[in-house]
Structures are given as C-alpha cells and as structure tokens.
C-alpha cells in the first residue's frame, strides 16, 4: 500500500458521511492529508465536527462539515449538492455513516429495525444516487460495510449484519452497472475497530478481540489507510470488491 508523497488525491473532492468521529473522522482526515478537499456529514456532534474541520485546516487542507442525518433523504441530497457547490466537482464518496443496536433479534422493535435499515442501507442508496449525478470517469464510490456482512461470529447483531450483507451486494451490483463510466465501487469491511460505537474496553469487546487472529482491536486509521488506497490512482482496476480489514477475524 503506497502513500507516496501524501498527495495522491490532490485536486480531488471527497464526501464522507458520518465524518465527525470514529472511522469516518479518520477517513476524512486521511483523505484531506492525501490532498483531497473534503466535505463530511454528522448529526448531533457539532463540536466534534468543528474540531475535525479545524484539525484539517491547521494542516493546510480544506474541509466543511454539514449536518445531515443519513436517514433523511432530502438532507443527504442537499449535503452532496453543497459539497459540489463549494468545491466545484465530486470524485470520491465514502458511505461511512452507520449504526448498530445490539440486542437479541426478537427484542428489537420495529422502530429500531427501521432506523438501522434507513441509515445503513437507504442512506447509502440515496447518497450514492446523489453523488453519481456529478461523478466522471475516475470516480470512486466506497462503502464501509462490515466483516459481519460476510460472516457472523456472535449473536446480537442480526438486523445490522443483514444491512451490511445488503451493502455488499449493492456494491457488487452497482460496480457492474457503472463500470462502463470508469467509476469504481468497492466495500471496505472492518472488523472490530475501537470507536464510540464499538469500544475496545468492556464485556462486549472480549469475544470480538479473541476472535481476531491478531488478538487486538483495530484503529480507525487502519481502515482509513485502505479507504485512501481504494480512493487513489493505484486502485484503478479494483471494483466490485469486498476488502476485509479485520485483523483476521474472518480467516
Ligand atoms: P461511531 O458511532 O463511532 O461514529 C459514527 C459517525 O457517524 C459519527 O461521526 C456520527 O456523528 C456519524 N453518524 C451517526 N449516525 C449518523 C447518521 N444517521 N447520519 C449521519 N452521520 C451519522 O461509528 P464507527 O466509526 O464505529 O462506525 C462507522 C462505520 O463503520 C459504520 O458504518 C459502522 O457500521 C462501520 N463499522 C464499524 C465497526 C467497528 O467495530 N467500529 C466494525 C465494522 C463496521 P454524530 O454523532 O454527530 O451523528
């Protein structure tokens, strides 16, 4: 994996959903460090969003934060349009916003199930349609799926795993449909990564850590590195791929 001079994405514009914390924040900062002008969404955490923008600007990069719930189709479309209006083009979309509500499936309410589907699937479809209107040859659509979209080692994540399996097939189907436009579509599938959603401390973390070959949680930057590679010029022949970054959990 090459980082070259750190400016692989000079002149490019990237939109990242859910970029204020966790994996999305690491992706946003990494793509900016690689030279992209970035726009990212968030919902509640305005302070966290401002601090990501400031950090990127201190490093000489360009970033804007846009409040847009992935479950709100109009807000998602407006966020993509704002990014294009601000920077004049769109090269990379990273569909990172996602949520899980861990509990036994039979205890999940319809509202909880709808929320997970609306953010993890519907939001991805809406953002991707909005981005494709502006993308030209060389464009990159990148999903953040999950290692549990392919193999599930533990109970408690049934609706979530279903959405990530959907993201996997969405990626493969869309890659087929838009390959002729020179746009690639790929799905980065993290294993357990230390974030607010899945902290590396606590009871819930013990079996996840033990299930990895490396016997540790990953860091958000370890997912951002794969996303940066897929977004960059060296990944030009990779499309329709599910790229698992899970410390060997699914091995
Ligand atoms: P976090 O909950 O730590 O961070 C989520 C980020 O997305 C925050 O910036 C949050 O900002 C934003 N966000 C949350 N809900 C929405 C929404 N409805 N619309 C827009 N933005 C939103 O999550 P992670 O970083 O852990 O997860 C990121 C992605 O990675 C998800 O798709 C998740 O499924 C996937 N993943 C994570 C794994 C892990 O172990 N952590 C493993 C496998 C996959 P705000 O609070 O302001 O809304």
mmCIF file of C-alpha atoms and ligand atoms in Angstrom:
data_model
loop_
_atom_site.group_PDB
_atom_site.id
_atom_site.type_symbol
_atom_site.label_atom_id
_atom_site.label_comp_id
_atom_site.label_asym_id
_atom_site.label_seq_id
_atom_site.Cartn_x
_atom_site.Cartn_y
_atom_site.Cartn_z
ATOM 1 C CA UNK A 1 0.000 0.000 0.000
ATOM 2 C CA UNK A 2 1.546 3.274 -1.106
ATOM 3 C CA UNK A 3 1.223 6.659 0.492
ATOM 4 C CA UNK A 4 3.724 8.237 -1.942
ATOM 5 C CA UNK A 5 4.267 11.886 -1.128
ATOM 6 C CA UNK A 6 0.950 12.107 0.675
ATOM 7 C CA UNK A 7 -0.772 13.983 -2.158
ATOM 8 C CA UNK A 8 -2.337 11.089 -4.089
ATOM 9 C CA UNK A 9 -5.655 12.925 -4.084
ATOM 10 C CA UNK A 10 -4.508 16.465 -4.926
ATOM 11 C CA UNK A 11 -7.256 18.327 -6.784
ATOM 12 C CA UNK A 12 -9.906 15.740 -5.864
ATOM 13 C CA UNK A 13 -13.086 16.305 -3.862
ATOM 14 C CA UNK A 14 -14.401 13.718 -1.394
ATOM 15 C CA UNK A 15 -17.684 13.454 0.513
ATOM 16 C CA UNK A 16 -17.698 11.279 3.642
ATOM 17 C CA UNK A 17 -20.900 10.514 5.530
ATOM 18 C CA UNK A 18 -20.565 10.407 9.330
ATOM 19 C CA UNK A 19 -17.133 12.041 9.417
ATOM 20 C CA UNK A 20 -17.060 13.692 12.830
ATOM 21 C CA UNK A 21 -15.976 10.728 14.965
ATOM 22 C CA UNK A 22 -14.577 7.190 14.780
ATOM 23 C CA UNK A 23 -13.769 5.570 11.454
ATOM 24 C CA UNK A 24 -15.367 8.395 9.448
ATOM 25 C CA UNK A 25 -13.224 11.050 11.145
ATOM 26 C CA UNK A 26 -10.066 9.025 10.452
ATOM 27 C CA UNK A 27 -11.088 8.654 6.789
ATOM 28 C CA UNK A 28 -11.894 12.361 6.486
ATOM 29 C CA UNK A 29 -8.538 13.394 7.951
ATOM 30 C CA UNK A 30 -6.609 10.872 5.866
ATOM 31 C CA UNK A 31 -8.213 11.861 2.544
ATOM 32 C CA UNK A 32 -7.535 15.524 3.393
ATOM 33 C CA UNK A 33 -3.913 14.694 4.250
ATOM 34 C CA UNK A 34 -3.665 12.977 0.859
ATOM 35 C CA UNK A 35 -4.696 16.248 -0.799
ATOM 36 C CA UNK A 36 -8.472 15.978 -1.249
ATOM 37 C CA UNK A 37 -10.862 18.786 -0.372
ATOM 38 C CA UNK A 38 -13.355 17.100 1.926
ATOM 39 C CA UNK A 39 -16.991 17.567 2.952
ATOM 40 C CA UNK A 40 -18.406 15.372 5.684
ATOM 41 C CA UNK A 41 -21.750 14.911 7.410
ATOM 42 C CA UNK A 42 -22.723 14.427 11.050
ATOM 43 C CA UNK A 43 -25.953 14.605 13.043
ATOM 44 C CA UNK A 44 -25.618 15.606 16.700
ATOM 45 C CA UNK A 45 -21.947 16.172 17.417
ATOM 46 C CA UNK A 46 -21.356 19.723 16.208
ATOM 47 C CA UNK A 47 -18.319 20.196 18.447
ATOM 48 C CA UNK A 48 -16.645 17.039 17.186
ATOM 49 C CA UNK A 49 -17.350 18.133 13.599
ATOM 50 C CA UNK A 50 -15.805 21.567 14.164
ATOM 51 C CA UNK A 51 -12.700 20.009 15.687
ATOM 52 C CA UNK A 52 -12.202 17.756 12.627
ATOM 53 C CA UNK A 53 -12.532 20.787 10.314
ATOM 54 C CA UNK A 54 -10.056 22.805 12.422
ATOM 55 C CA UNK A 55 -7.513 19.981 12.525
ATOM 56 C CA UNK A 56 -7.618 19.636 8.738
ATOM 57 C CA UNK A 57 -7.356 23.395 8.217
ATOM 58 C CA UNK A 58 -4.373 23.582 10.594
ATOM 59 C CA UNK A 59 -2.679 21.006 8.372
ATOM 60 C CA UNK A 60 -3.303 23.198 5.307
ATOM 61 C CA UNK A 61 -6.287 21.200 3.996
ATOM 62 C CA UNK A 62 -9.840 22.133 3.057
ATOM 63 C CA UNK A 63 -12.863 20.753 4.921
ATOM 64 C CA UNK A 64 -16.504 21.565 5.524
ATOM 65 C CA UNK A 65 -18.918 19.875 7.940
ATOM 66 C CA UNK A 66 -22.599 19.521 7.011
ATOM 67 C CA UNK A 67 -25.342 18.479 9.417
ATOM 68 C CA UNK A 68 -27.306 15.758 7.596
ATOM 69 C CA UNK A 69 -28.920 12.649 9.048
ATOM 70 C CA UNK A 70 -28.315 9.672 6.755
ATOM 71 C CA UNK A 71 -31.939 8.666 7.381
ATOM 72 C CA UNK A 72 -33.178 11.987 5.919
ATOM 73 C CA UNK A 73 -33.029 11.659 2.124
ATOM 74 C CA UNK A 74 -33.503 15.357 1.441
ATOM 75 C CA UNK A 75 -30.711 16.278 3.852
ATOM 76 C CA UNK A 76 -28.346 13.704 2.318
ATOM 77 C CA UNK A 77 -29.005 15.012 -1.207
ATOM 78 C CA UNK A 78 -28.540 18.601 -0.028
ATOM 79 C CA UNK A 79 -25.210 17.663 1.585
ATOM 80 C CA UNK A 80 -23.867 16.228 -1.670
ATOM 81 C CA UNK A 81 -25.085 19.291 -3.580
ATOM 82 C CA UNK A 82 -23.440 21.598 -1.033
ATOM 83 C CA UNK A 83 -20.107 19.800 -1.434
ATOM 84 C CA UNK A 84 -20.301 20.186 -5.233
ATOM 85 C CA UNK A 85 -21.374 23.834 -4.954
ATOM 86 C CA UNK A 86 -18.461 24.535 -2.589
ATOM 87 C CA UNK A 87 -15.685 22.716 -4.415
ATOM 88 C CA UNK A 88 -16.989 22.522 -7.994
ATOM 89 C CA UNK A 89 -16.723 18.764 -8.521
ATOM 90 C CA UNK A 90 -17.019 15.351 -6.848
ATOM 91 C CA UNK A 91 -14.568 12.474 -7.191
ATOM 92 C CA UNK A 92 -14.980 10.250 -4.119
ATOM 93 C CA UNK A 93 -17.993 9.263 -1.992
ATOM 94 C CA UNK A 94 -17.382 7.315 1.213
ATOM 95 C CA UNK A 95 -20.612 5.881 2.639
ATOM 96 C CA UNK A 96 -19.439 5.527 6.229
ATOM 97 C CA UNK A 97 -22.407 6.615 8.378
ATOM 98 C CA UNK A 98 -23.863 3.561 10.038
ATOM 99 C CA UNK A 99 -25.298 2.337 13.281
ATOM 100 C CA UNK A 100 -25.969 -0.853 15.244
ATOM 101 C CA UNK A 101 -28.452 -1.505 18.038
ATOM 102 C CA UNK A 102 -27.109 -4.725 19.593
ATOM 103 C CA UNK A 103 -29.741 -6.947 21.257
ATOM 104 C CA UNK A 104 -31.473 -10.276 20.667
ATOM 105 C CA UNK A 105 -33.402 -10.070 17.386
ATOM 106 C CA UNK A 106 -36.753 -10.954 18.913
ATOM 107 C CA UNK A 107 -36.448 -7.969 21.277
ATOM 108 C CA UNK A 108 -35.753 -5.453 18.510
ATOM 109 C CA UNK A 109 -38.610 -3.001 17.982
ATOM 110 C CA UNK A 110 -39.821 -2.095 14.512
ATOM 111 C CA UNK A 111 -38.547 1.455 15.113
ATOM 112 C CA UNK A 112 -35.053 0.127 15.879
ATOM 113 C CA UNK A 113 -35.088 -2.114 12.833
ATOM 114 C CA UNK A 114 -36.249 0.767 10.618
ATOM 115 C CA UNK A 115 -33.530 3.051 11.995
ATOM 116 C CA UNK A 116 -30.750 0.569 11.212
ATOM 117 C CA UNK A 117 -32.115 -0.056 7.705
ATOM 118 C CA UNK A 118 -32.692 3.651 6.993
ATOM 119 C CA UNK A 119 -29.134 4.669 7.919
ATOM 120 C CA UNK A 120 -27.162 1.625 6.788
ATOM 121 C CA UNK A 121 -28.968 0.849 3.515
ATOM 122 C CA UNK A 122 -31.401 3.579 2.437
ATOM 123 C CA UNK A 123 -28.951 6.358 3.303
ATOM 124 C CA UNK A 124 -26.252 4.621 1.259
ATOM 125 C CA UNK A 125 -28.545 4.325 -1.771
ATOM 126 C CA UNK A 126 -29.630 7.968 -1.566
ATOM 127 C CA UNK A 127 -26.102 9.377 -1.135
ATOM 128 C CA UNK A 128 -24.796 7.211 -3.966
ATOM 129 C CA UNK A 129 -27.527 8.347 -6.395
ATOM 130 C CA UNK A 130 -26.860 11.978 -5.495
ATOM 131 C CA UNK A 131 -23.091 11.554 -5.963
ATOM 132 C CA UNK A 132 -23.361 9.691 -9.274
ATOM 133 C CA UNK A 133 -25.075 12.699 -10.852
ATOM 134 C CA UNK A 134 -21.762 14.550 -10.516
ATOM 135 C CA UNK A 135 -19.122 11.850 -10.915
ATOM 136 C CA UNK A 136 -16.997 11.473 -14.004
ATOM 137 C CA UNK A 137 -14.605 8.758 -15.149
ATOM 138 C CA UNK A 138 -12.126 8.047 -12.347
ATOM 139 C CA UNK A 139 -14.821 8.449 -9.689
ATOM 140 C CA UNK A 140 -14.833 6.265 -6.596
ATOM 141 C CA UNK A 141 -17.788 5.028 -4.558
ATOM 142 C CA UNK A 142 -16.602 3.399 -1.326
ATOM 143 C CA UNK A 143 -18.851 1.671 1.182
ATOM 144 C CA UNK A 144 -17.953 0.983 4.809
ATOM 145 C CA UNK A 145 -19.654 -2.378 5.222
ATOM 146 C CA UNK A 146 -18.590 -4.786 7.926
ATOM 147 C CA UNK A 147 -16.829 -8.096 8.406
ATOM 148 C CA UNK A 148 -20.213 -9.275 9.741
ATOM 149 C CA UNK A 149 -21.646 -8.645 6.280
ATOM 150 C CA UNK A 150 -19.881 -11.867 5.286
ATOM 151 C CA UNK A 151 -19.560 -13.941 8.421
ATOM 152 C CA UNK A 152 -21.155 -13.538 11.844
ATOM 153 C CA UNK A 153 -19.316 -14.974 14.833
ATOM 154 C CA UNK A 154 -21.660 -13.879 17.623
ATOM 155 C CA UNK A 155 -25.350 -13.218 18.395
ATOM 156 C CA UNK A 156 -26.896 -9.779 18.929
ATOM 157 C CA UNK A 157 -26.291 -8.129 15.572
ATOM 158 C CA UNK A 158 -28.983 -9.662 13.359
ATOM 159 C CA UNK A 159 -30.568 -6.593 11.684
ATOM 160 C CA UNK A 160 -27.153 -4.897 11.476
ATOM 161 C CA UNK A 161 -25.494 -7.897 9.806
ATOM 162 C CA UNK A 162 -28.407 -8.056 7.366
ATOM 163 C CA UNK A 163 -27.837 -4.434 6.356
ATOM 164 C CA UNK A 164 -24.111 -4.972 5.858
ATOM 165 C CA UNK A 165 -24.810 -8.033 3.691
ATOM 166 C CA UNK A 166 -27.075 -5.783 1.630
ATOM 167 C CA UNK A 167 -24.287 -3.220 1.321
ATOM 168 C CA UNK A 168 -22.004 -5.971 -0.008
ATOM 169 C CA UNK A 169 -24.404 -6.973 -2.803
ATOM 170 C CA UNK A 170 -25.269 -3.326 -3.530
ATOM 171 C CA UNK A 171 -21.548 -2.763 -4.109
ATOM 172 C CA UNK A 172 -21.200 -5.705 -6.467
ATOM 173 C CA UNK A 173 -24.365 -4.883 -8.442
ATOM 174 C CA UNK A 174 -23.532 -1.180 -8.791
ATOM 175 C CA UNK A 175 -19.966 -1.968 -9.871
ATOM 176 C CA UNK A 176 -21.428 -3.941 -12.789
ATOM 177 C CA UNK A 177 -23.848 -1.194 -13.727
ATOM 178 C CA UNK A 178 -21.493 1.790 -13.746
ATOM 179 C CA UNK A 179 -18.160 0.197 -14.653
ATOM 180 C CA UNK A 180 -18.591 1.430 -18.225
ATOM 181 C CA UNK A 181 -18.455 5.010 -16.898
ATOM 182 C CA UNK A 182 -14.990 4.430 -15.419
ATOM 183 C CA UNK A 183 -16.304 4.675 -11.867
ATOM 184 C CA UNK A 184 -15.282 2.011 -9.335
ATOM 185 C CA UNK A 185 -17.431 0.745 -6.464
ATOM 186 C CA UNK A 186 -15.902 -1.078 -3.507
ATOM 187 C CA UNK A 187 -16.826 -2.157 0.001
ATOM 188 C CA UNK A 188 -14.310 -1.900 2.853
ATOM 189 C CA UNK A 189 -15.339 -4.340 5.604
ATOM 190 C CA UNK A 190 -13.890 -3.508 9.044
ATOM 191 C CA UNK A 191 -13.572 -5.988 11.855
ATOM 192 C CA UNK A 192 -13.667 -4.722 15.459
ATOM 193 C CA UNK A 193 -12.395 -1.139 15.454
ATOM 194 C CA UNK A 194 -12.048 0.912 18.630
ATOM 195 C CA UNK A 195 -14.689 3.675 18.357
ATOM 196 C CA UNK A 196 -17.605 5.042 20.391
ATOM 197 C CA UNK A 197 -19.830 2.515 18.572
ATOM 198 C CA UNK A 198 -17.600 -0.445 19.470
ATOM 199 C CA UNK A 199 -15.194 0.468 22.307
ATOM 200 C CA UNK A 200 -12.227 -1.853 22.822
ATOM 201 C CA UNK A 201 -12.972 -1.950 26.558
ATOM 202 C CA UNK A 202 -15.862 -3.690 28.265
ATOM 203 C CA UNK A 203 -17.597 -7.067 28.160
ATOM 204 C CA UNK A 204 -18.806 -6.746 24.586
ATOM 205 C CA UNK A 205 -15.190 -6.350 23.372
ATOM 206 C CA UNK A 206 -13.740 -9.510 24.917
ATOM 207 C CA UNK A 207 -15.099 -12.074 22.418
ATOM 208 C CA UNK A 208 -14.510 -9.757 19.467
ATOM 209 C CA UNK A 209 -10.851 -9.281 20.364
ATOM 210 C CA UNK A 210 -10.427 -13.010 20.925
ATOM 211 C CA UNK A 211 -11.968 -13.762 17.524
ATOM 212 C CA UNK A 212 -9.254 -11.853 15.653
ATOM 213 C CA UNK A 213 -6.056 -13.580 14.533
ATOM 214 C CA UNK A 214 -4.020 -10.609 15.795
ATOM 215 C CA UNK A 215 -5.755 -10.665 19.204
ATOM 216 C CA UNK A 216 -6.457 -6.952 19.208
ATOM 217 C CA UNK A 217 -8.940 -4.310 18.105
ATOM 218 C CA UNK A 218 -8.052 -2.244 15.055
ATOM 219 C CA UNK A 219 -7.611 1.522 14.990
ATOM 220 C CA UNK A 220 -9.764 3.808 12.798
ATOM 221 C CA UNK A 221 -6.590 4.823 10.929
ATOM 222 C CA UNK A 222 -6.137 1.199 9.827
ATOM 223 C CA UNK A 223 -9.478 1.416 7.978
ATOM 224 C CA UNK A 224 -8.677 4.883 6.641
ATOM 225 C CA UNK A 225 -5.488 3.504 5.074
ATOM 226 C CA UNK A 226 -7.492 1.026 2.981
ATOM 227 C CA UNK A 227 -10.039 3.681 2.009
ATOM 228 C CA UNK A 228 -7.223 6.030 0.936
ATOM 229 C CA UNK A 229 -5.731 3.294 -1.226
ATOM 230 C CA UNK A 230 -9.078 2.475 -2.871
ATOM 231 C CA UNK A 231 -9.729 6.202 -3.429
ATOM 232 C CA UNK A 232 -6.312 6.678 -5.022
ATOM 233 C CA UNK A 233 -4.947 6.187 -8.535
ATOM 234 C CA UNK A 234 -3.259 2.853 -7.835
ATOM 235 C CA UNK A 235 -6.632 1.165 -7.198
ATOM 236 C CA UNK A 236 -7.882 1.845 -10.745
ATOM 237 C CA UNK A 237 -8.545 -1.840 -11.551
ATOM 238 C CA UNK A 238 -10.269 -2.737 -8.266
ATOM 239 C CA UNK A 239 -14.061 -2.698 -8.466
ATOM 240 C CA UNK A 240 -16.923 -4.745 -7.046
ATOM 241 C CA UNK A 241 -14.542 -5.927 -4.322
ATOM 242 C CA UNK A 242 -15.205 -6.580 -0.659
ATOM 243 C CA UNK A 243 -11.989 -5.634 1.099
ATOM 244 C CA UNK A 244 -11.932 -7.037 4.612
ATOM 245 C CA UNK A 245 -9.725 -5.289 7.188
ATOM 246 C CA UNK A 246 -10.433 -7.282 10.328
ATOM 247 C CA UNK A 247 -7.216 -8.458 11.971
ATOM 248 C CA UNK A 248 -8.018 -11.916 10.644
ATOM 249 C CA UNK A 249 -11.416 -12.234 12.327
ATOM 250 C CA UNK A 250 -12.979 -13.887 9.270
ATOM 251 C CA UNK A 251 -9.918 -16.013 8.457
HETATM 252 P P1 LIG B 1 -19.243 5.853 15.550
HETATM 253 O O1 LIG B 1 -20.604 5.724 16.140
HETATM 254 O O2 LIG B 1 -18.056 5.820 16.418
HETATM 255 O O3 LIG B 1 -19.196 7.180 14.646
HETATM 256 C C1 LIG B 1 -20.242 7.409 13.749
HETATM 257 C C2 LIG B 1 -20.046 8.705 13.000
HETATM 258 O O4 LIG B 1 -21.144 8.848 12.082
HETATM 259 C C3 LIG B 1 -20.068 9.931 13.854
HETATM 260 O O5 LIG B 1 -19.321 10.935 13.227
HETATM 261 C C4 LIG B 1 -21.552 10.299 13.889
HETATM 262 O O6 LIG B 1 -21.697 11.685 14.139
HETATM 263 C C5 LIG B 1 -21.960 9.940 12.479
HETATM 264 N N1 LIG B 1 -23.347 9.477 12.383
HETATM 265 C C6 LIG B 1 -24.010 8.618 13.201
HETATM 266 N N2 LIG B 1 -25.260 8.463 12.786
HETATM 267 C C7 LIG B 1 -25.392 9.219 11.672
HETATM 268 C C8 LIG B 1 -26.450 9.490 10.790
HETATM 269 N N3 LIG B 1 -27.666 8.957 10.979
HETATM 270 N N4 LIG B 1 -26.246 10.327 9.747
HETATM 271 C C9 LIG B 1 -25.033 10.905 9.552
HETATM 272 N N5 LIG B 1 -23.996 10.697 10.367
HETATM 273 C C10 LIG B 1 -24.170 9.868 11.413
HETATM 274 O O7 LIG B 1 -19.174 4.671 14.451
HETATM 275 P P2 LIG B 1 -17.919 3.898 13.824
HETATM 276 O O8 LIG B 1 -16.868 4.860 13.433
HETATM 277 O O9 LIG B 1 -17.574 2.757 14.696
HETATM 278 O O10 LIG B 1 -18.604 3.266 12.523
HETATM 279 C C11 LIG B 1 -18.501 3.866 11.237
HETATM 280 C C12 LIG B 1 -18.931 2.846 10.190
HETATM 281 O O11 LIG B 1 -18.108 1.682 10.297
HETATM 282 C C13 LIG B 1 -20.375 2.352 10.342
HETATM 283 O O12 LIG B 1 -20.953 2.160 9.072
HETATM 284 C C14 LIG B 1 -20.201 1.016 11.048
HETATM 285 O O13 LIG B 1 -21.272 0.143 10.789
HETATM 286 C C15 LIG B 1 -18.912 0.530 10.398
HETATM 287 N N6 LIG B 1 -18.227 -0.500 11.163
HETATM 288 C C16 LIG B 1 -17.705 -0.248 12.403
HETATM 289 C C17 LIG B 1 -17.057 -1.241 13.098
HETATM 290 C C18 LIG B 1 -16.453 -1.023 14.449
HETATM 291 O O14 LIG B 1 -16.013 -2.011 15.055
HETATM 292 N N7 LIG B 1 -16.384 0.193 14.968
HETATM 293 C C19 LIG B 1 -16.925 -2.592 12.545
HETATM 294 C C20 LIG B 1 -17.482 -2.747 11.236
HETATM 295 C C21 LIG B 1 -18.112 -1.739 10.587
HETATM 296 P P3 LIG B 1 -22.932 12.240 15.021
HETATM 297 O O15 LIG B 1 -22.856 11.608 16.360
HETATM 298 O O16 LIG B 1 -22.797 13.721 15.028
HETATM 299 O O17 LIG B 1 -24.129 11.815 14.236
#
